[in-house]
PDB file of C-alpha atoms (C1' of nucleotides) in Angstrom:
ATOM      1  CA  MET A  16       0.110   0.079  -0.052  1.00 43.00           C
ATOM      2  CA  PRO A  17       2.050   2.725  -1.227  1.00 47.00           C
ATOM      3  CA  TRP A  18      -0.193   5.610  -0.370  1.00 41.00           C
ATOM      4  CA  LEU A  19      -0.175   4.754   3.250  1.00 47.00           C
ATOM      5  CA  PRO A  20       1.663   7.370   5.425  1.00 54.00           C
ATOM      6  CA  SER A  21       4.752   6.138   6.372  1.00 54.00           C
ATOM      7  CA  PRO A  22       5.005   5.726  10.421  1.00 50.00           C
ATOM      8  CA  TRP A  23       7.106   8.777  10.807  1.00 44.00           C
ATOM      9  CA  ASP A  24       4.934  10.987   8.729  1.00 60.00           C
ATOM     10  CA  ARG A  25       1.802   9.948  10.746  1.00 71.00           C
ATOM     11  CA  ALA A  26       3.750  10.116  13.889  1.00 75.00           C
ATOM     12  CA  GLY A  27       1.636  11.549  16.784  1.00 86.00           C
ATOM     13  CA  VAL A  28      -1.548  11.666  14.643  1.00 92.00           C
ATOM     14  CA  ARG A  29      -4.277   9.664  16.779  1.00 97.00           C
ATOM     15  CA  ARG A  30      -7.669  11.944  16.035  1.00 98.00           C
ATOM     16  CA  VAL A  31      -8.406  13.078  12.368  1.00 98.00           C
ATOM     17  CA  ALA A  32     -11.331  15.262  12.255  1.00 98.00           C
ATOM     18  CA  GLY A  33     -13.884  15.554   9.474  1.00 98.00           C
ATOM     19  CA  ILE A  34     -15.592  18.894   9.183  1.00 98.00           C
ATOM     20  CA  ASP A  35     -18.606  19.832   6.967  1.00 98.00           C
ATOM     21  CA  VAL A  36     -21.321  22.548   6.875  1.00 98.00           C
ATOM     22  CA  GLY A  37     -25.105  21.991   6.066  1.00 97.00           C
ATOM     23  CA  PHE A  38     -28.167  24.476   5.911  1.00 97.00           C
ATOM     24  CA  GLU A  39     -31.511  24.551   7.718  1.00 96.00           C
ATOM     25  CA  ASP A  40     -34.549  26.559   7.498  1.00 95.00           C
ATOM     26  CA  GLN A  41     -33.924  27.563   3.646  1.00 94.00           C
ATOM     27  CA  GLY A  42     -30.422  28.637   4.479  1.00 96.00           C
ATOM     28  CA  ARG A  43     -30.938  30.884   7.263  1.00 97.00           C
ATOM     29  CA  ILE A  44     -29.153  28.715   9.794  1.00 97.00           C
ATOM     30  CA  THR A  45     -25.565  27.275   9.408  1.00 98.00           C
ATOM     31  CA  ARG A  46     -25.128  24.190  10.787  1.00 98.00           C
ATOM     32  CA  ALA A  47     -21.377  23.232  11.266  1.00 98.00           C
ATOM     33  CA  ALA A  48     -20.393  19.580  12.155  1.00 98.00           C
ATOM     34  CA  VAL A  49     -17.010  18.135  13.354  1.00 98.00           C
ATOM     35  CA  ALA A  50     -16.638  14.251  13.505  1.00 98.00           C
ATOM     36  CA  VAL A  51     -13.535  13.244  15.426  1.00 98.00           C
ATOM     37  CA  LEU A  52     -12.146   9.772  14.232  1.00 98.00           C
ATOM     38  CA  ASP A  53      -9.362   7.509  15.913  1.00 98.00           C
ATOM     39  CA  PHE A  54      -6.519   7.054  13.537  1.00 97.00           C
ATOM     40  CA  PRO A  55      -6.006   4.454  11.954  1.00 96.00           C
ATOM     41  CA  SER A  56      -9.169   2.669  13.328  1.00 97.00           C
ATOM     42  CA  LEU A  57     -11.249   5.315  11.766  1.00 97.00           C
ATOM     43  CA  ALA A  58     -13.784   4.716  14.829  1.00 97.00           C
ATOM     44  CA  LEU A  59     -15.821   7.610  15.772  1.00 97.00           C
ATOM     45  CA  VAL A  60     -14.538   9.103  19.096  1.00 98.00           C
ATOM     46  CA  GLU A  61     -16.462  12.435  19.452  1.00 98.00           C
ATOM     47  CA  GLN A  62     -18.925  14.827  17.455  1.00 97.00           C
ATOM     48  CA  SER A  63     -20.093  18.007  18.052  1.00 98.00           C
ATOM     49  CA  VAL A  64     -22.773  20.405  15.975  1.00 98.00           C
ATOM     50  CA  ALA A  65     -23.229  24.249  16.304  1.00 98.00           C
ATOM     51  CA  ARG A  66     -25.719  26.071  14.816  1.00 98.00           C
ATOM     52  CA  LEU A  67     -25.672  29.728  13.909  1.00 98.00           C
ATOM     53  CA  PRO A  68     -27.701  32.349  12.040  1.00 98.00           C
ATOM     54  CA  THR A  69     -26.293  32.592   8.669  1.00 98.00           C
ATOM     55  CA  ALA A  70     -24.653  35.907   8.089  1.00 97.00           C
ATOM     56  CA  PHE A  71     -22.891  35.968   4.659  1.00 97.00           C
ATOM     57  CA  PRO A  72     -23.821  34.591   1.396  1.00 97.00           C
ATOM     58  CA  TYR A  73     -22.126  32.276  -0.629  1.00 97.00           C
ATOM     59  CA  VAL A  74     -19.344  33.792  -2.986  1.00 97.00           C
ATOM     60  CA  PRO A  75     -17.016  31.468  -4.693  1.00 97.00           C
ATOM     61  CA  GLY A  76     -13.506  32.143  -2.948  1.00 98.00           C
ATOM     62  CA  LEU A  77     -14.844  33.612  -0.013  1.00 98.00           C
ATOM     63  CA  LEU A  78     -16.323  30.342   1.563  1.00 98.00           C
ATOM     64  CA  SER A  79     -14.635  31.122   5.078  1.00 98.00           C
ATOM     65  CA  PHE A  80     -16.643  34.193   5.732  1.00 98.00           C
ATOM     66  CA  ARG A  81     -20.031  32.065   5.293  1.00 98.00           C
ATOM     67  CA  GLU A  82     -18.811  28.967   7.089  1.00 98.00           C
ATOM     68  CA  ALA A  83     -15.978  29.627   9.530  1.00 98.00           C
ATOM     69  CA  PRO A  84     -17.765  30.932  12.187  1.00 98.00           C
ATOM     70  CA  ALA A  85     -20.196  27.938  12.798  1.00 98.00           C
ATOM     71  CA  VAL A  86     -17.194  25.695  12.478  1.00 98.00           C
ATOM     72  CA  LEU A  87     -15.263  27.412  14.753  1.00 98.00           C
ATOM     73  CA  ALA A  88     -18.061  27.233  17.176  1.00 98.00           C
ATOM     74  CA  ALA A  89     -18.347  23.503  16.910  1.00 98.00           C
ATOM     75  CA  LEU A  90     -14.467  22.972  17.097  1.00 98.00           C
ATOM     76  CA  GLY A  91     -14.792  24.920  20.183  1.00 98.00           C
ATOM     77  CA  GLN A  92     -17.006  22.554  21.786  1.00 98.00           C
ATOM     78  CA  LEU A  93     -14.768  19.542  21.560  1.00 98.00           C
ATOM     79  CA  ASP A  94     -13.211  17.729  24.491  1.00 98.00           C
ATOM     80  CA  THR A  95     -10.697  16.144  22.100  1.00 95.00           C
ATOM     81  CA  VAL A  96      -8.032  18.162  20.249  1.00 97.00           C
ATOM     82  CA  PRO A  97      -7.703  16.860  16.755  1.00 98.00           C
ATOM     83  CA  ASP A  98      -4.191  16.188  15.361  1.00 98.00           C
ATOM     84  CA  LEU A  99      -5.587  16.861  11.728  1.00 98.00           C
ATOM     85  CA  LEU A 100      -8.453  18.398   9.737  1.00 98.00           C
ATOM     86  CA  LEU A 101      -9.832  17.361   6.753  1.00 98.00           C
ATOM     87  CA  TYR A 102     -12.237  20.062   5.447  1.00 98.00           C
ATOM     88  CA  ASP A 103     -14.860  19.619   2.967  1.00 98.00           C
ATOM     89  CA  GLY A 104     -13.597  22.450   0.599  1.00 98.00           C
ATOM     90  CA  GLN A 105     -10.284  23.620  -1.149  1.00 98.00           C
ATOM     91  CA  GLY A 106      -6.923  24.163   0.872  1.00 98.00           C
ATOM     92  CA  LEU A 107      -4.359  25.565  -1.579  1.00 98.00           C
ATOM     93  CA  ALA A 108      -6.295  25.090  -4.686  1.00 98.00           C
ATOM     94  CA  HIS A 109      -7.829  28.387  -4.420  1.00 98.00           C
ATOM     95  CA  PRO A 110      -7.463  31.591  -6.282  1.00 98.00           C
ATOM     96  CA  ARG A 111      -5.473  33.369  -3.667  1.00 98.00           C
ATOM     97  CA  ARG A 112      -4.051  29.702  -2.459  1.00 98.00           C
ATOM     98  CA  LEU A 113      -6.077  30.138   0.810  1.00 98.00           C
ATOM     99  CA  GLY A 114      -9.305  28.142   0.791  1.00 98.00           C
ATOM    100  CA  ILE A 115     -11.082  27.452   4.045  1.00 98.00           C
ATOM    101  CA  ALA A 116      -9.182  24.493   4.858  1.00 98.00           C
ATOM    102  CA  SER A 117      -5.950  26.355   4.813  1.00 98.00           C
ATOM    103  CA  HIS A 118      -7.608  29.345   6.572  1.00 98.00           C
ATOM    104  CA  LEU A 119      -8.847  27.032   9.583  1.00 98.00           C
ATOM    105  CA  GLY A 120      -5.508  25.341   9.778  1.00 98.00           C
ATOM    106  CA  LEU A 121      -3.482  28.642  10.086  1.00 98.00           C
ATOM    107  CA  TRP A 122      -5.893  29.979  12.488  1.00 98.00           C
ATOM    108  CA  LEU A 123      -5.665  27.131  14.604  1.00 98.00           C
ATOM    109  CA  ASP A 124      -2.316  26.284  14.029  1.00 98.00           C
ATOM    110  CA  LEU A 125      -3.269  22.473  13.169  1.00 98.00           C
ATOM    111  CA  PRO A 126      -2.413  20.561  10.155  1.00 98.00           C
ATOM    112  CA  SER A 127      -5.184  20.504   7.559  1.00 98.00           C
ATOM    113  CA  ILE A 128      -6.197  19.079   4.103  1.00 98.00           C
ATOM    114  CA  GLY A 129      -8.954  20.327   1.774  1.00 98.00           C
ATOM    115  CA  VAL A 130     -10.976  17.479   0.195  1.00 98.00           C
ATOM    116  CA  ALA A 131     -13.598  19.055  -2.101  1.00 98.00           C
ATOM    117  CA  LYS A 132     -15.943  17.344  -4.513  1.00 97.00           C
ATOM    118  CA  SER A 133     -15.532  19.770  -7.103  1.00 97.00           C
ATOM    119  CA  ARG A 134     -13.233  22.166  -8.994  1.00 98.00           C
ATOM    120  CA  LEU A 135     -12.800  25.857  -7.643  1.00 98.00           C
ATOM    121  CA  VAL A 136      -9.772  26.808  -9.954  1.00 98.00           C
ATOM    122  CA  GLY A 137      -7.285  25.059 -11.810  1.00 98.00           C
ATOM    123  CA  HIS A 138      -7.074  22.624 -14.594  1.00 97.00           C
ATOM    124  CA  HIS A 139      -6.198  18.980 -15.069  1.00 97.00           C
ATOM    125  CA  GLY A 140      -6.128  16.072 -17.449  1.00 96.00           C
ATOM    126  CA  GLU A 141      -8.089  12.781 -17.392  1.00 95.00           C
ATOM    127  CA  VAL A 142      -7.701  10.905 -14.263  1.00 96.00           C
ATOM    128  CA  PRO A 143      -6.805   7.330 -14.792  1.00 95.00           C
ATOM    129  CA  GLY A 144      -9.382   4.763 -13.747  1.00 94.00           C
ATOM    130  CA  PRO A 145      -7.925   2.707 -10.833  1.00 94.00           C
ATOM    131  CA  ARG A 146      -8.925   3.852  -7.161  1.00 95.00           C
ATOM    132  CA  GLY A 147      -5.797   5.711  -5.675  1.00 97.00           C
ATOM    133  CA  ALA A 148      -4.515   7.091  -9.058  1.00 97.00           C
ATOM    134  CA  TRP A 149      -4.571  10.855  -9.408  1.00 98.00           C
ATOM    135  CA  THR A 150      -3.506  13.746 -11.770  1.00 98.00           C
ATOM    136  CA  PRO A 151      -2.066  17.075 -10.561  1.00 98.00           C
ATOM    137  CA  LEU A 152      -4.574  20.219 -10.449  1.00 98.00           C
ATOM    138  CA  GLU A 153      -2.575  23.301 -12.039  1.00 98.00           C
ATOM    139  CA  ASP A 154      -3.240  26.866 -11.834  1.00 98.00           C
ATOM    140  CA  ARG A 155      -1.149  29.603 -13.583  1.00 97.00           C
ATOM    141  CA  GLY A 156       2.113  27.437 -13.729  1.00 97.00           C
ATOM    142  CA  GLU A 157       1.831  25.989 -10.164  1.00 97.00           C
ATOM    143  CA  VAL A 158       0.739  22.555  -8.888  1.00 98.00           C
ATOM    144  CA  ILE A 159      -2.231  23.703  -6.547  1.00 98.00           C
ATOM    145  CA  GLY A 160      -3.537  19.995  -5.487  1.00 98.00           C
ATOM    146  CA  ALA A 161      -4.459  16.755  -7.211  1.00 98.00           C
ATOM    147  CA  VAL A 162      -7.450  15.039  -8.549  1.00 98.00           C
ATOM    148  CA  LEU A 163      -8.034  11.865  -6.934  1.00 98.00           C
ATOM    149  CA  ARG A 164      -9.736   8.732  -7.946  1.00 97.00           C
ATOM    150  CA  SER A 165     -10.957   7.688  -4.476  1.00 97.00           C
ATOM    151  CA  ARG A 166     -13.229   4.884  -5.910  1.00 96.00           C
ATOM    152  CA  ALA A 167     -13.552   3.303  -9.304  1.00 95.00           C
ATOM    153  CA  GLY A 168     -16.395   4.660 -11.283  1.00 94.00           C
ATOM    154  CA  VAL A 169     -17.419   7.761  -9.622  1.00 95.00           C
ATOM    155  CA  ALA A 170     -16.268  11.639  -9.852  1.00 96.00           C
ATOM    156  CA  PRO A 171     -12.818  12.002  -8.572  1.00 97.00           C
ATOM    157  CA  LEU A 172     -11.917  14.280  -5.598  1.00 98.00           C
ATOM    158  CA  TYR A 173      -9.996  17.518  -5.397  1.00 98.00           C
ATOM    159  CA  VAL A 174      -7.529  17.240  -2.678  1.00 98.00           C
ATOM    160  CA  SER A 175      -5.240  20.106  -1.821  1.00 98.00           C
ATOM    161  CA  PRO A 176      -2.593  20.766   0.920  1.00 98.00           C
ATOM    162  CA  GLY A 177      -4.206  23.186   3.637  1.00 98.00           C
ATOM    163  CA  HIS A 178      -1.737  23.766   6.595  1.00 98.00           C
ATOM    164  CA  ARG A 179       1.756  22.121   7.343  1.00 98.00           C
ATOM    165  CA  VAL A 180       0.829  19.313   5.001  1.00 98.00           C
ATOM    166  CA  SER A 181       2.700  18.482   1.444  1.00 98.00           C
ATOM    167  CA  LEU A 182       0.453  17.596  -1.445  1.00 98.00           C
ATOM    168  CA  GLU A 183       2.109  13.993  -0.972  1.00 98.00           C
ATOM    169  CA  GLY A 184       0.824  13.898   2.626  1.00 98.00           C
ATOM    170  CA  ALA A 185      -2.594  15.147   1.978  1.00 98.00           C
ATOM    171  CA  LEU A 186      -2.795  12.366  -0.702  1.00 98.00           C
ATOM    172  CA  ALA A 187      -1.784   9.672   1.801  1.00 98.00           C
ATOM    173  CA  TRP A 188      -4.108  10.860   4.722  1.00 98.00           C
ATOM    174  CA  VAL A 189      -7.058  10.971   2.539  1.00 98.00           C
ATOM    175  CA  MET A 190      -6.326   7.530   1.050  1.00 97.00           C
ATOM    176  CA  ALA A 191      -5.652   6.403   4.539  1.00 97.00           C
ATOM    177  CA  CYS A 192      -9.113   7.615   5.711  1.00 98.00           C
ATOM    178  CA  LEU A 193     -11.032   6.087   2.703  1.00 97.00           C
ATOM    179  CA  THR A 194     -12.742   2.728   3.008  1.00 96.00           C
ATOM    180  CA  ARG A 195     -15.200   1.533   0.253  1.00 95.00           C
ATOM    181  CA  TYR A 196     -16.902   4.800  -0.653  1.00 96.00           C
ATOM    182  CA  ARG A 197     -16.107   8.314  -2.603  1.00 97.00           C
ATOM    183  CA  LEU A 198     -15.575  10.054   0.235  1.00 97.00           C
ATOM    184  CA  PRO A 199     -13.309   9.648   3.351  1.00 97.00           C
ATOM    185  CA  GLU A 200     -15.124   8.414   6.633  1.00 97.00           C
ATOM    186  CA  THR A 201     -14.320  11.924   8.189  1.00 98.00           C
ATOM    187  CA  THR A 202     -16.275  13.626   5.606  1.00 97.00           C
ATOM    188  CA  ARG A 203     -18.790  10.874   5.676  1.00 97.00           C
ATOM    189  CA  TRP A 204     -19.399  11.384   9.478  1.00 97.00           C
ATOM    190  CA  ALA A 205     -19.511  15.198   9.490  1.00 97.00           C
ATOM    191  CA  HIS A 206     -21.565  15.304   6.284  1.00 97.00           C
ATOM    192  CA  ARG A 207     -24.358  13.004   8.126  1.00 96.00           C
ATOM    193  CA  LEU A 208     -24.155  15.151  11.165  1.00 97.00           C
ATOM    194  CA  ALA A 209     -24.393  18.497   9.175  1.00 97.00           C
ATOM    195  CA  SER A 210     -27.057  17.391   6.955  1.00 94.00           C
ATOM    196  CA  GLY A 211     -28.588  14.056   6.288  1.00 81.00           C
TER     197      GLY A 211
ATOM    198  C1'  DG B   2     -18.982  41.441 -23.145  1.00 69.15           C
ATOM    199  C1'  DC B   3     -19.150  36.490 -21.932  1.00 69.15           C
ATOM    200  C1'  DG B   4     -18.022  32.238 -19.121  1.00 69.15           C
ATOM    201  C1'  DA B   5     -16.632  30.106 -14.630  1.00 69.15           C
ATOM    202  C1'  DC B   6     -17.594  29.698 -10.121  1.00 69.15           C
ATOM    203  C1'  DA B   7     -15.438  24.924  -3.187  1.00 69.15           C
ATOM    204  C1'  DG B   8     -20.470  25.002  -0.294  1.00 69.15           C
TER     205       DG B   8
ATOM    206  C1'  DA C  11     -25.788  24.239  -0.219  1.00 69.15           C
ATOM    207  C1'  DT C  12     -31.136  23.067  -0.705  1.00 69.15           C
ATOM    208  C1'  DC C  13     -35.905  21.856  -2.971  1.00 69.15           C
ATOM    209  C1'  DT C  14     -37.284  16.306  -4.227  1.00 69.15           C
ATOM    210  C1'  DT C  15     -39.536  10.493  -6.873  1.00 69.15           C
ATOM    211  C1'  DG C  16     -38.298   7.632  -9.274  1.00 69.15           C
ATOM    212  C1'  DT C  17     -34.966   4.909 -11.419  1.00 69.15           C
ATOM    213  C1'  DC C  18     -30.567   2.458 -13.235  1.00 69.15           C
ATOM    214  C1'  DG C  19     -26.861  -0.815 -11.658  1.00 69.15           C
ATOM    215  C1'  DC C  20     -23.836  -3.833  -8.856  1.00 69.15           C
TER     216       DC C  20
END
DNA sequence: GCGACAG
DNA sequence: ATCTTGTCGC
């Protein structure tokens, strides 16, 4: 399993948090959820949900203004301090290289990774079919992330470094949090808590 | 002026 | 993101 993080790279990481946001009451309420999983068992160890009035519209590139307040509230309710954050959105793969995953990691001084379901910026070629295959996501001459085949036969994921994690490390962590589905377990739990 | 556009 | 039933495929 070449994509698994080396024992050295994952040293100290025991708790990986998945974060996602959902909306209630036709968008008037922002609901942020955090799911803390044990690594590498991926068992849920803690969860938290915070609901706040929505105070900013969705503007591509400015997701932090809309989602970060509720996310910080949810993170503040945790008893467990995560060692790594996986956010449902972009990290480096942002027009200004500061997607919400990077923004949160920087603010909290925690390693973070952006795992988005679609593209904000950048271009890429076809992604090979096998699970684990990936293609670089580039923008203005720089590699800003990777388009990863998390599962054969389904749309790929847009993975990018958030804070204190390299692209290779980001890919390794995402692969290590995947099981049989398109999204990593962290995101699946967070999404379940924030929405469905 | 015309597209593109995380969630 | 959210509003929503049935439907195609493993």
